[in-house]
PDB file of C-alpha atoms and ligand atoms in Angstrom:
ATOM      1  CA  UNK A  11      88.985 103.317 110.134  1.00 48.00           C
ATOM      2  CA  UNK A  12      91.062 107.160 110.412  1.00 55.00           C
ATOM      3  CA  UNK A  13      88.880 109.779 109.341  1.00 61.00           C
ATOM      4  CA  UNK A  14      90.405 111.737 106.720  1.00 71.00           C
ATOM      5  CA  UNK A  15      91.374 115.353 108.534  1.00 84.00           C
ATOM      6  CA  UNK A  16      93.351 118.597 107.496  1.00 88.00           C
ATOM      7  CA  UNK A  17      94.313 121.426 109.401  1.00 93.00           C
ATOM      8  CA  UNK A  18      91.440 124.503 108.069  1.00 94.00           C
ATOM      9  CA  UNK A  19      94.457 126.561 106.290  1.00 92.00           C
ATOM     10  CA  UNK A  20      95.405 123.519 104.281  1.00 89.00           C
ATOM     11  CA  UNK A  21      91.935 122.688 103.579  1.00 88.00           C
ATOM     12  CA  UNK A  22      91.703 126.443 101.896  1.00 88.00           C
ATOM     13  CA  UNK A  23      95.217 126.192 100.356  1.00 84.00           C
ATOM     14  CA  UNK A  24      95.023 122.421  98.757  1.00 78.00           C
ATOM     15  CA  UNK A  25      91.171 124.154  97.457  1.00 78.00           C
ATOM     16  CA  UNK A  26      93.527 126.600  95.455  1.00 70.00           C
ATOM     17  CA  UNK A  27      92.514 129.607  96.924  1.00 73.00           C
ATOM     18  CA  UNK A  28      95.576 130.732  97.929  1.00 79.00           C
ATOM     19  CA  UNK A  29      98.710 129.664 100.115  1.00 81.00           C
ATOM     20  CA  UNK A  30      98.843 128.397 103.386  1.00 85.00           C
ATOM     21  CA  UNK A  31     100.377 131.878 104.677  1.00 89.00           C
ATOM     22  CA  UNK A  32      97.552 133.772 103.091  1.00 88.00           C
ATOM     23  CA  UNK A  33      95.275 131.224 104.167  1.00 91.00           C
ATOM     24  CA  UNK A  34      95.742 131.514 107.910  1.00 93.00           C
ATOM     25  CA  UNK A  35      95.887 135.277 107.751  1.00 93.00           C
ATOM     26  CA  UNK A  36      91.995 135.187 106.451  1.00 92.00           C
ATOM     27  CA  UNK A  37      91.107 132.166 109.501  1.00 95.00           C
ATOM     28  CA  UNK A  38      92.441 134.910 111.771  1.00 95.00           C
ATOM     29  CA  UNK A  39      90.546 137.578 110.505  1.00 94.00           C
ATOM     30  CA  UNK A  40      87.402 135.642 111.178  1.00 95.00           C
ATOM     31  CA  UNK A  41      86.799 135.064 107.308  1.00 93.00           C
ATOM     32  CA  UNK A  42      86.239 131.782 107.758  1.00 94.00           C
ATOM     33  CA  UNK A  43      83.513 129.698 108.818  1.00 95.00           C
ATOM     34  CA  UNK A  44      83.358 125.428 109.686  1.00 95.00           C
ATOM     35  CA  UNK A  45      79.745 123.615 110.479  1.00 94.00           C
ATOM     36  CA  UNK A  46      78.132 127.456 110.467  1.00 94.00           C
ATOM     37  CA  UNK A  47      80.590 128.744 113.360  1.00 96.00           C
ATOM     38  CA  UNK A  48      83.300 131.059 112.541  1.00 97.00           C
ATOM     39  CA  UNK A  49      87.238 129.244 113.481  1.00 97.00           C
ATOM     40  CA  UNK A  50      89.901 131.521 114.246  1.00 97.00           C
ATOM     41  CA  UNK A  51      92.107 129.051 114.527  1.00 96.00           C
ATOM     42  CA  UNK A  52      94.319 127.648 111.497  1.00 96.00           C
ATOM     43  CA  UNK A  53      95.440 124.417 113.042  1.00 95.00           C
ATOM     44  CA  UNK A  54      91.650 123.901 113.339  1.00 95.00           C
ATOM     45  CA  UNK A  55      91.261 120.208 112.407  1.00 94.00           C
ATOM     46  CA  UNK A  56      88.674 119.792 109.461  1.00 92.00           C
ATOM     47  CA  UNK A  57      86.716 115.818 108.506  1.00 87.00           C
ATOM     48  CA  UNK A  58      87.243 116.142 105.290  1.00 78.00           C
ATOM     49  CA  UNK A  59      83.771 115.435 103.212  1.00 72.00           C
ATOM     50  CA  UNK A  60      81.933 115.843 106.497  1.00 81.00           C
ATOM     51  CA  UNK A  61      82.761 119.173 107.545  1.00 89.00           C
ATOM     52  CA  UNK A  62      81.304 122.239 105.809  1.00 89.00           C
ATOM     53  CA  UNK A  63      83.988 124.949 104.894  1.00 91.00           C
ATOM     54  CA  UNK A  64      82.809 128.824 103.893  1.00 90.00           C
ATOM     55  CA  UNK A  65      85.020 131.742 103.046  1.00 87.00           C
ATOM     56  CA  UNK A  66      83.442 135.013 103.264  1.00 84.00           C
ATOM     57  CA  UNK A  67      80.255 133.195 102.855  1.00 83.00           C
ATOM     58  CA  UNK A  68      81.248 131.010 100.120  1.00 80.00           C
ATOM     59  CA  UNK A  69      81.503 127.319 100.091  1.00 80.00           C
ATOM     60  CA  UNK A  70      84.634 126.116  99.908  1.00 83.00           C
ATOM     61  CA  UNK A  71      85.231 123.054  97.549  1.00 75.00           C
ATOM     62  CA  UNK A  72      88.112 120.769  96.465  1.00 69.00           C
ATOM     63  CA  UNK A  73      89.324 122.410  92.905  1.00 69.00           C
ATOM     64  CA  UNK A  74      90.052 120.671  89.802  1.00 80.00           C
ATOM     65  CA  UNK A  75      94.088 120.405  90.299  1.00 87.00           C
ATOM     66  CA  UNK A  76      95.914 122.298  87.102  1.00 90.00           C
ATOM     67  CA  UNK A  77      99.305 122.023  85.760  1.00 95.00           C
ATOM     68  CA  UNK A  78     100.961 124.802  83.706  1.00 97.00           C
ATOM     69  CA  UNK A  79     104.081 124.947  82.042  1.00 98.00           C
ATOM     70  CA  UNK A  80     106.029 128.537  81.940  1.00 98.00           C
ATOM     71  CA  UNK A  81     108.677 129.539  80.063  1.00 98.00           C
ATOM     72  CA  UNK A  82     109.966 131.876  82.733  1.00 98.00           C
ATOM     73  CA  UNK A  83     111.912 134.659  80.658  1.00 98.00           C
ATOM     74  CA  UNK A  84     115.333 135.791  81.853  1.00 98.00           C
ATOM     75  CA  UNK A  85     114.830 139.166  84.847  1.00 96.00           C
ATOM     76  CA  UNK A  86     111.952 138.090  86.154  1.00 96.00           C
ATOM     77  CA  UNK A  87     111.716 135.834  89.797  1.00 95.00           C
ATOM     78  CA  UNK A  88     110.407 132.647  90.770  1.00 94.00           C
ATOM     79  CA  UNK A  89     108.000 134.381  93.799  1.00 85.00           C
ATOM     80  CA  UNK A  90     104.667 135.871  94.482  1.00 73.00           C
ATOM     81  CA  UNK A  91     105.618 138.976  95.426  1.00 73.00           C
ATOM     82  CA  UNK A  92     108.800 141.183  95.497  1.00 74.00           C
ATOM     83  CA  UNK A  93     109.726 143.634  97.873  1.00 79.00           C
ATOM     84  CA  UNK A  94     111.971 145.276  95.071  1.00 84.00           C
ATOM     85  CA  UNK A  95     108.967 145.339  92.368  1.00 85.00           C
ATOM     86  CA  UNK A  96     110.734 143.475  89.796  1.00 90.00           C
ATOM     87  CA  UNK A  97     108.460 141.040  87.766  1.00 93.00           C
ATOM     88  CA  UNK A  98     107.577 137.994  88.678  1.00 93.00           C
ATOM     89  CA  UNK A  99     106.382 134.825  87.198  1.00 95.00           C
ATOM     90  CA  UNK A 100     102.602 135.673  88.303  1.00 91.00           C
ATOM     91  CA  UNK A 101     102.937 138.608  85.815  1.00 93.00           C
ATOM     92  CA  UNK A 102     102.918 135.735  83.360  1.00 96.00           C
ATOM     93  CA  UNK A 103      99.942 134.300  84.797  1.00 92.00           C
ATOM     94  CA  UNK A 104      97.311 136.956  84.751  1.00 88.00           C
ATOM     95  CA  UNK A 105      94.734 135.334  81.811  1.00 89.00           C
ATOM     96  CA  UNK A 106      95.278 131.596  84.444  1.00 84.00           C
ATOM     97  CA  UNK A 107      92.863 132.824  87.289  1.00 67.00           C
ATOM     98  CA  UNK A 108      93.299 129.933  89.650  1.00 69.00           C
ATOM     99  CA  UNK A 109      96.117 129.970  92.527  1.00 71.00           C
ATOM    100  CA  UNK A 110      99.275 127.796  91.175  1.00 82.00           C
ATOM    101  CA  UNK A 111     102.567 127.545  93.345  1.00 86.00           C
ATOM    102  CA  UNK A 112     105.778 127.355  91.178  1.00 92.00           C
ATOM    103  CA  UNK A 113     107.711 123.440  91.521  1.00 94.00           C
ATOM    104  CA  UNK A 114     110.997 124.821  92.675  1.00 92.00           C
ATOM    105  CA  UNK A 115     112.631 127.971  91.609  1.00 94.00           C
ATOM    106  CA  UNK A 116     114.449 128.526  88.599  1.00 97.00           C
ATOM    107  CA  UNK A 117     117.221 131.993  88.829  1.00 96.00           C
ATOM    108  CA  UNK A 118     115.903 135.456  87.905  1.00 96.00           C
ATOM    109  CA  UNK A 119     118.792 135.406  85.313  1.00 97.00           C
ATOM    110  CA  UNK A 120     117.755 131.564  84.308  1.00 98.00           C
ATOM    111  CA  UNK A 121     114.687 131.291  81.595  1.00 98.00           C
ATOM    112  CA  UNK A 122     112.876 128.219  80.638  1.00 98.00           C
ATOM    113  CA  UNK A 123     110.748 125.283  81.877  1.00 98.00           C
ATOM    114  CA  UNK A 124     108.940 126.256  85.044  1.00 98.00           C
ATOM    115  CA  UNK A 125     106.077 123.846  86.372  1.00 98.00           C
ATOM    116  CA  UNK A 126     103.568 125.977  88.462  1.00 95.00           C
ATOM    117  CA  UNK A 127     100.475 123.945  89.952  1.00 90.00           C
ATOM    118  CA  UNK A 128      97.939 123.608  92.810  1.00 82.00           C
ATOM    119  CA  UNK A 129      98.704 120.136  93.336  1.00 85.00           C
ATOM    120  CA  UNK A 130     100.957 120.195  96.445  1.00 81.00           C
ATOM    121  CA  UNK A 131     101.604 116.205  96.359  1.00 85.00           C
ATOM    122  CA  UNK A 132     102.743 116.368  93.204  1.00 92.00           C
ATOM    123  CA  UNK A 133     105.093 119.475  93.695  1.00 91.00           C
ATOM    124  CA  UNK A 134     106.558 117.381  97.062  1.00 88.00           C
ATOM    125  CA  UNK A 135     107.067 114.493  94.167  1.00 92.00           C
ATOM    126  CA  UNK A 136     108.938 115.973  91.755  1.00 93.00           C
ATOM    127  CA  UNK A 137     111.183 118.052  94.244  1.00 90.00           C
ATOM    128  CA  UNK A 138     111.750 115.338  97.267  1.00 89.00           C
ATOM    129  CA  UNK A 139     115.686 114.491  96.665  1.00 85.00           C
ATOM    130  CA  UNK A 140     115.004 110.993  96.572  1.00 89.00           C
ATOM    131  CA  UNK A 141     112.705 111.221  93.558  1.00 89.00           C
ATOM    132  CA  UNK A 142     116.075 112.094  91.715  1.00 93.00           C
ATOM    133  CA  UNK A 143     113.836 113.661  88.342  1.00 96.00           C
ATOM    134  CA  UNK A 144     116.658 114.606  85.746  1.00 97.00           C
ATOM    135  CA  UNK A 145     116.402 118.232  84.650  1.00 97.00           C
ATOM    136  CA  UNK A 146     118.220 119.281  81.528  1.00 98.00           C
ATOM    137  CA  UNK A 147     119.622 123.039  80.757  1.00 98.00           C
ATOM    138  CA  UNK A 148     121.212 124.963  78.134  1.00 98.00           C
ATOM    139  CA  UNK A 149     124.181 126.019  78.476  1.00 98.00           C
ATOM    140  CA  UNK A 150     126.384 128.916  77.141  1.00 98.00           C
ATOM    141  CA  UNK A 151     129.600 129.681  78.794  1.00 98.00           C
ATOM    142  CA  UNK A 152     132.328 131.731  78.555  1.00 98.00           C
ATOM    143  CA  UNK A 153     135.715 130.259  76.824  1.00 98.00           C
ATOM    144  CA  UNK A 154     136.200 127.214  75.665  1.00 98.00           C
ATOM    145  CA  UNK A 155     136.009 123.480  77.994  1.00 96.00           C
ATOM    146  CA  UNK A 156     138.336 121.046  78.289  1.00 96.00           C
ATOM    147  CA  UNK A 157     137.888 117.538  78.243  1.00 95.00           C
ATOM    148  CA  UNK A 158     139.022 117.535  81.933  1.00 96.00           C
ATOM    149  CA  UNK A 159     136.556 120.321  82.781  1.00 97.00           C
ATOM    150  CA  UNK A 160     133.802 118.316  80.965  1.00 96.00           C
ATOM    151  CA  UNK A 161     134.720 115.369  82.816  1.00 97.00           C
ATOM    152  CA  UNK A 162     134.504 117.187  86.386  1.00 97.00           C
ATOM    153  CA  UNK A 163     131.380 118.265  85.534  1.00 98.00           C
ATOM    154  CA  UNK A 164     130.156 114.368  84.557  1.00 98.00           C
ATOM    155  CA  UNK A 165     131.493 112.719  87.367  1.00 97.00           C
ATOM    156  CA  UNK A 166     131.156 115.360  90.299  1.00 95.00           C
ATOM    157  CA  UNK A 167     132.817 118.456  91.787  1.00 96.00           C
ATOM    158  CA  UNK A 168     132.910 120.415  94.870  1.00 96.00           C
ATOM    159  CA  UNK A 169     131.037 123.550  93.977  1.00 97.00           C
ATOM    160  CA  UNK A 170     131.562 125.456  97.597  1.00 95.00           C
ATOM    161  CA  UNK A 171     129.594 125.695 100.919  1.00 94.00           C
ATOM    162  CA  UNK A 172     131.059 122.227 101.976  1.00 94.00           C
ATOM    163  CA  UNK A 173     128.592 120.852  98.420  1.00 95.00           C
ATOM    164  CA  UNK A 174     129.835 118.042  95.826  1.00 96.00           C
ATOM    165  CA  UNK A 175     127.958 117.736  92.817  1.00 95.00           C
ATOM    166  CA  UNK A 176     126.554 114.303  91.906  1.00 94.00           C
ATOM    167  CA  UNK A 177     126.552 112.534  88.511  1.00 96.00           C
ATOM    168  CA  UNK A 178     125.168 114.587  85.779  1.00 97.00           C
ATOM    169  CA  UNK A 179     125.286 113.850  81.464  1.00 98.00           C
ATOM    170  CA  UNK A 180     127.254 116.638  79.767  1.00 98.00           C
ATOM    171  CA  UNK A 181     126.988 116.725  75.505  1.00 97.00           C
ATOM    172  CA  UNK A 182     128.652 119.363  73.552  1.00 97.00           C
ATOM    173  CA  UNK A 183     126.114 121.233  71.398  1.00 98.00           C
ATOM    174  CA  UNK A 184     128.974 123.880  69.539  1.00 97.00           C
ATOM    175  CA  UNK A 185     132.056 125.336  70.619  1.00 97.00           C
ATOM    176  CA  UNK A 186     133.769 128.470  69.085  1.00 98.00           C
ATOM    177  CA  UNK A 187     137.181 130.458  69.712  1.00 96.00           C
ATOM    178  CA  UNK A 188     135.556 132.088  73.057  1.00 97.00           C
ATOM    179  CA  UNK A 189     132.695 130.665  73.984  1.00 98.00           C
ATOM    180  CA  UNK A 190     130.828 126.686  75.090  1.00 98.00           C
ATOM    181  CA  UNK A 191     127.684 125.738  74.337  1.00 98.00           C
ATOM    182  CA  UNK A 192     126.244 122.479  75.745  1.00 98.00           C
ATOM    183  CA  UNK A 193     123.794 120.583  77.664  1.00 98.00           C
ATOM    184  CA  UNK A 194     123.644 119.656  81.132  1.00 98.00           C
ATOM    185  CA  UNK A 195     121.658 117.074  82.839  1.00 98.00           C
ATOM    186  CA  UNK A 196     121.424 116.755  86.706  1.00 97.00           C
ATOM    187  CA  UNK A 197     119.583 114.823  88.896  1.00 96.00           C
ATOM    188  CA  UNK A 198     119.404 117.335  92.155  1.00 93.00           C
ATOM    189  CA  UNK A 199     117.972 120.262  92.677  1.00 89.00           C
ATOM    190  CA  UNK A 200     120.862 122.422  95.072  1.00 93.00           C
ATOM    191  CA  UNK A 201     120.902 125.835  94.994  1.00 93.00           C
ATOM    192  CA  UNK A 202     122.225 127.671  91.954  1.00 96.00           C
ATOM    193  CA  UNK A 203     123.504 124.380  91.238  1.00 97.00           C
ATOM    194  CA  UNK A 204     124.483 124.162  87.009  1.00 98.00           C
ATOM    195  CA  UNK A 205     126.267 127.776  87.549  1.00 98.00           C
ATOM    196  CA  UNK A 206     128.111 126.928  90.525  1.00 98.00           C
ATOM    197  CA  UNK A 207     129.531 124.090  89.043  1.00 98.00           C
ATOM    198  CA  UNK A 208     130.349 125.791  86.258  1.00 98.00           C
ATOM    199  CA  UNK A 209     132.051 128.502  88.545  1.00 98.00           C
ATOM    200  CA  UNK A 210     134.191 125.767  89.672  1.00 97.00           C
ATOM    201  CA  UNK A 211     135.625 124.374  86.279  1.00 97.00           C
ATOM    202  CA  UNK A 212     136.446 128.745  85.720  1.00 97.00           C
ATOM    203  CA  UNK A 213     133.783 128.953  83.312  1.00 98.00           C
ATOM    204  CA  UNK A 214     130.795 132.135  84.221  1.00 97.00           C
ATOM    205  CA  UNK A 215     127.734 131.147  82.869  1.00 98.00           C
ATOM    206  CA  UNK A 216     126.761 133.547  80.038  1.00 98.00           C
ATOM    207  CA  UNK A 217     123.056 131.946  79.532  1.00 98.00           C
ATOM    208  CA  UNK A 218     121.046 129.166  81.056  1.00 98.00           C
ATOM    209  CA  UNK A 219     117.977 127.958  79.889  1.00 98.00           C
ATOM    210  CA  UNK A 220     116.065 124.274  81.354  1.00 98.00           C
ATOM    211  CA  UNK A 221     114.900 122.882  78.659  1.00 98.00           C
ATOM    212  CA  UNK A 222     113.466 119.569  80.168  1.00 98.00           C
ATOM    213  CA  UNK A 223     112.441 118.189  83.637  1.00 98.00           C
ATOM    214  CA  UNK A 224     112.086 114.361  83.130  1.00 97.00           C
ATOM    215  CA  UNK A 225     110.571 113.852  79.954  1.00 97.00           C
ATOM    216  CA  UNK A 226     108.790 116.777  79.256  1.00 98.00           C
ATOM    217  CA  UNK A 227     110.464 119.096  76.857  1.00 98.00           C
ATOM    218  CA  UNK A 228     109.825 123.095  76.934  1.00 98.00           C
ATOM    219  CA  UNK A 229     109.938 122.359  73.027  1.00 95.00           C
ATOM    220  CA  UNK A 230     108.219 125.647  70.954  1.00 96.00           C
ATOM    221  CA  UNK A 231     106.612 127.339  73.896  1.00 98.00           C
ATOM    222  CA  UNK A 232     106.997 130.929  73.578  1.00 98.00           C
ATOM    223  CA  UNK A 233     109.139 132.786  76.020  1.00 98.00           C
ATOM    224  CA  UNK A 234     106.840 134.418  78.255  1.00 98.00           C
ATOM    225  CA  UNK A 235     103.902 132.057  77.122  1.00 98.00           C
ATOM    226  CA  UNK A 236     101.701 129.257  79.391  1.00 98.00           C
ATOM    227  CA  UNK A 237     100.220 126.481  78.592  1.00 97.00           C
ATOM    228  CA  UNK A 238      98.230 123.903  80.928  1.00 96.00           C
ATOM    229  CA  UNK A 239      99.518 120.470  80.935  1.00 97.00           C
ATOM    230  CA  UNK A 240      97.587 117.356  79.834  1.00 96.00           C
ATOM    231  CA  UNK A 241      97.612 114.920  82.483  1.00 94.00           C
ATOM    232  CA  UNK A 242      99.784 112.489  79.954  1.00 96.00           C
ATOM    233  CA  UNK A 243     102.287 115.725  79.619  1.00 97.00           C
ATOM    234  CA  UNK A 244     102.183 116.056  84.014  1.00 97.00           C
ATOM    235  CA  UNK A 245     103.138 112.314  83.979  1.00 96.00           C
ATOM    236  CA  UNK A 246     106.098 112.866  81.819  1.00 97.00           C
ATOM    237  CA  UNK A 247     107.499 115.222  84.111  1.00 97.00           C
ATOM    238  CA  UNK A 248     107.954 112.506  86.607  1.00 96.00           C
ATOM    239  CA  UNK A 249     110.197 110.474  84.276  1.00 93.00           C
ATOM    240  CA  UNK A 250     113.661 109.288  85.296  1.00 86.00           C
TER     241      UNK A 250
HETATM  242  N1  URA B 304     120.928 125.980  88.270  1.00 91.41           N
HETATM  243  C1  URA B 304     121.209 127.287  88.390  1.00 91.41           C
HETATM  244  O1  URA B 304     122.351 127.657  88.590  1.00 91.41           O
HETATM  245  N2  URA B 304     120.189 128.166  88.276  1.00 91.41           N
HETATM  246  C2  URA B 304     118.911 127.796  88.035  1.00 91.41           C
HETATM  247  O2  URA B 304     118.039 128.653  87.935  1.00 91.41           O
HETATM  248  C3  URA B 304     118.643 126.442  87.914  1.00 91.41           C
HETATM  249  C4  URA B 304     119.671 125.547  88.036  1.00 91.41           C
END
């Protein structure tokens, strides 16, 4: 039977420690210890439940995995650090104390549903293209759509950079003499995607907010508020 192995700076990262850049920066360093000998190398391979793991002395064990939903308010970014020192979503995070990697990136002018965890199979899960997880936003745009621009945005568009959007379920929430609100569900995950396609119909996107990935609603969560995720709720995130 295969043993179970990791490489030592994803042992350290998938214990939720910190990421696998950080990670190998401390194996260099000589911070980190396998079977009593210090390994300066992060491609180390690592038996897992055999080998003995210490950082800085400590043993290193397999954490709990934790799921937390944000809702990410509008000027802040979707990254640990920032070279410009604007806010980011780990400013939001400070009362969590346990390493959590954002699923995906939502716009620094985007609020709403962000999924941060320390799971890393379940992050590849619900961003993989294949998996196909429908994510839902609200939608305010400037003037007013026309069926044909709502239809565009249904049935696909090309929104630039040689992209076409796919399929996506459009409903009209209220409309008045300048401006569209409405929500937009798509199933892919491309870059800047709901406010390029809007772009492309001539609308600019005034406010965007998700509001859903799969079945789980953001629903009352404060703006600028956490919460951790049942597992029932993490589940629901992986609905089609
Ligand atoms: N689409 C966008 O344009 N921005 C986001 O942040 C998310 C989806």
């Amino acid at each position: 039977m295969k043993k179970p192995r990791a490489t030592l700076d994803r042992i350290l990262s998938k214990a939720g420690i910190a990421s696998r850049t950080t990670t190998r920066g401390w194996i260099e360093e000589g911070r980190v210890k396998v079977n009593g000998r210090v390994i300066r190398n992060p491609d180390h391979w690592v038996e897992t439940g055999k080998d003995v793991v210490h950082l800085d002395g400590l043993k290193v064990r397999e954490e709990k995995k934790i799921y937390v939903a944000l809702n990410k308010p509008t000027g802040v970014v979707t990254s640990f650090g920032d070279n410009r020192y604007r806010p980011t979503v780990y400013d939001y995070l400070r009362s969590l104390d346990r390493w959590v990697f954002p699923v995906g990136r939502l716009d620094m002018d985007t609020s709403g549903l962000l999924i941060l965890t320390n799971d890393t199979q379940y992050g590849e899960a619900l961003l993989q293209p294949e998996s196909k997880i429908p994510k839902t936003y609200y939608v305010k745009v400037d003037g007013v759509l026309t069926a044909e621009e709502y239809f565009k945005l249904a049935y696909g568009l090309d929104i630039g950079h040689s992209e076409v959007s796919g399929r996506a379920v459009v409903h009209e929430v209220r409309v008045s003499d300048k401006y569209t609100w409405f929500e937009l569900t798509i199933s892919e995950g491309k870059n800047r995607q709901v406010r390029r396609m809007c772009e492309a119909v001539g609308h600019a996107v005034l406010k965007l907010v998700r509001i859903q990935i799969g079945d789980l609603s953001l629903g009352d969560l404060p703006v600028g508020q956490f919460k951790v995720l049942t597992q029932k709720e993490t589940q629901k995130a992986l609905q089609k």
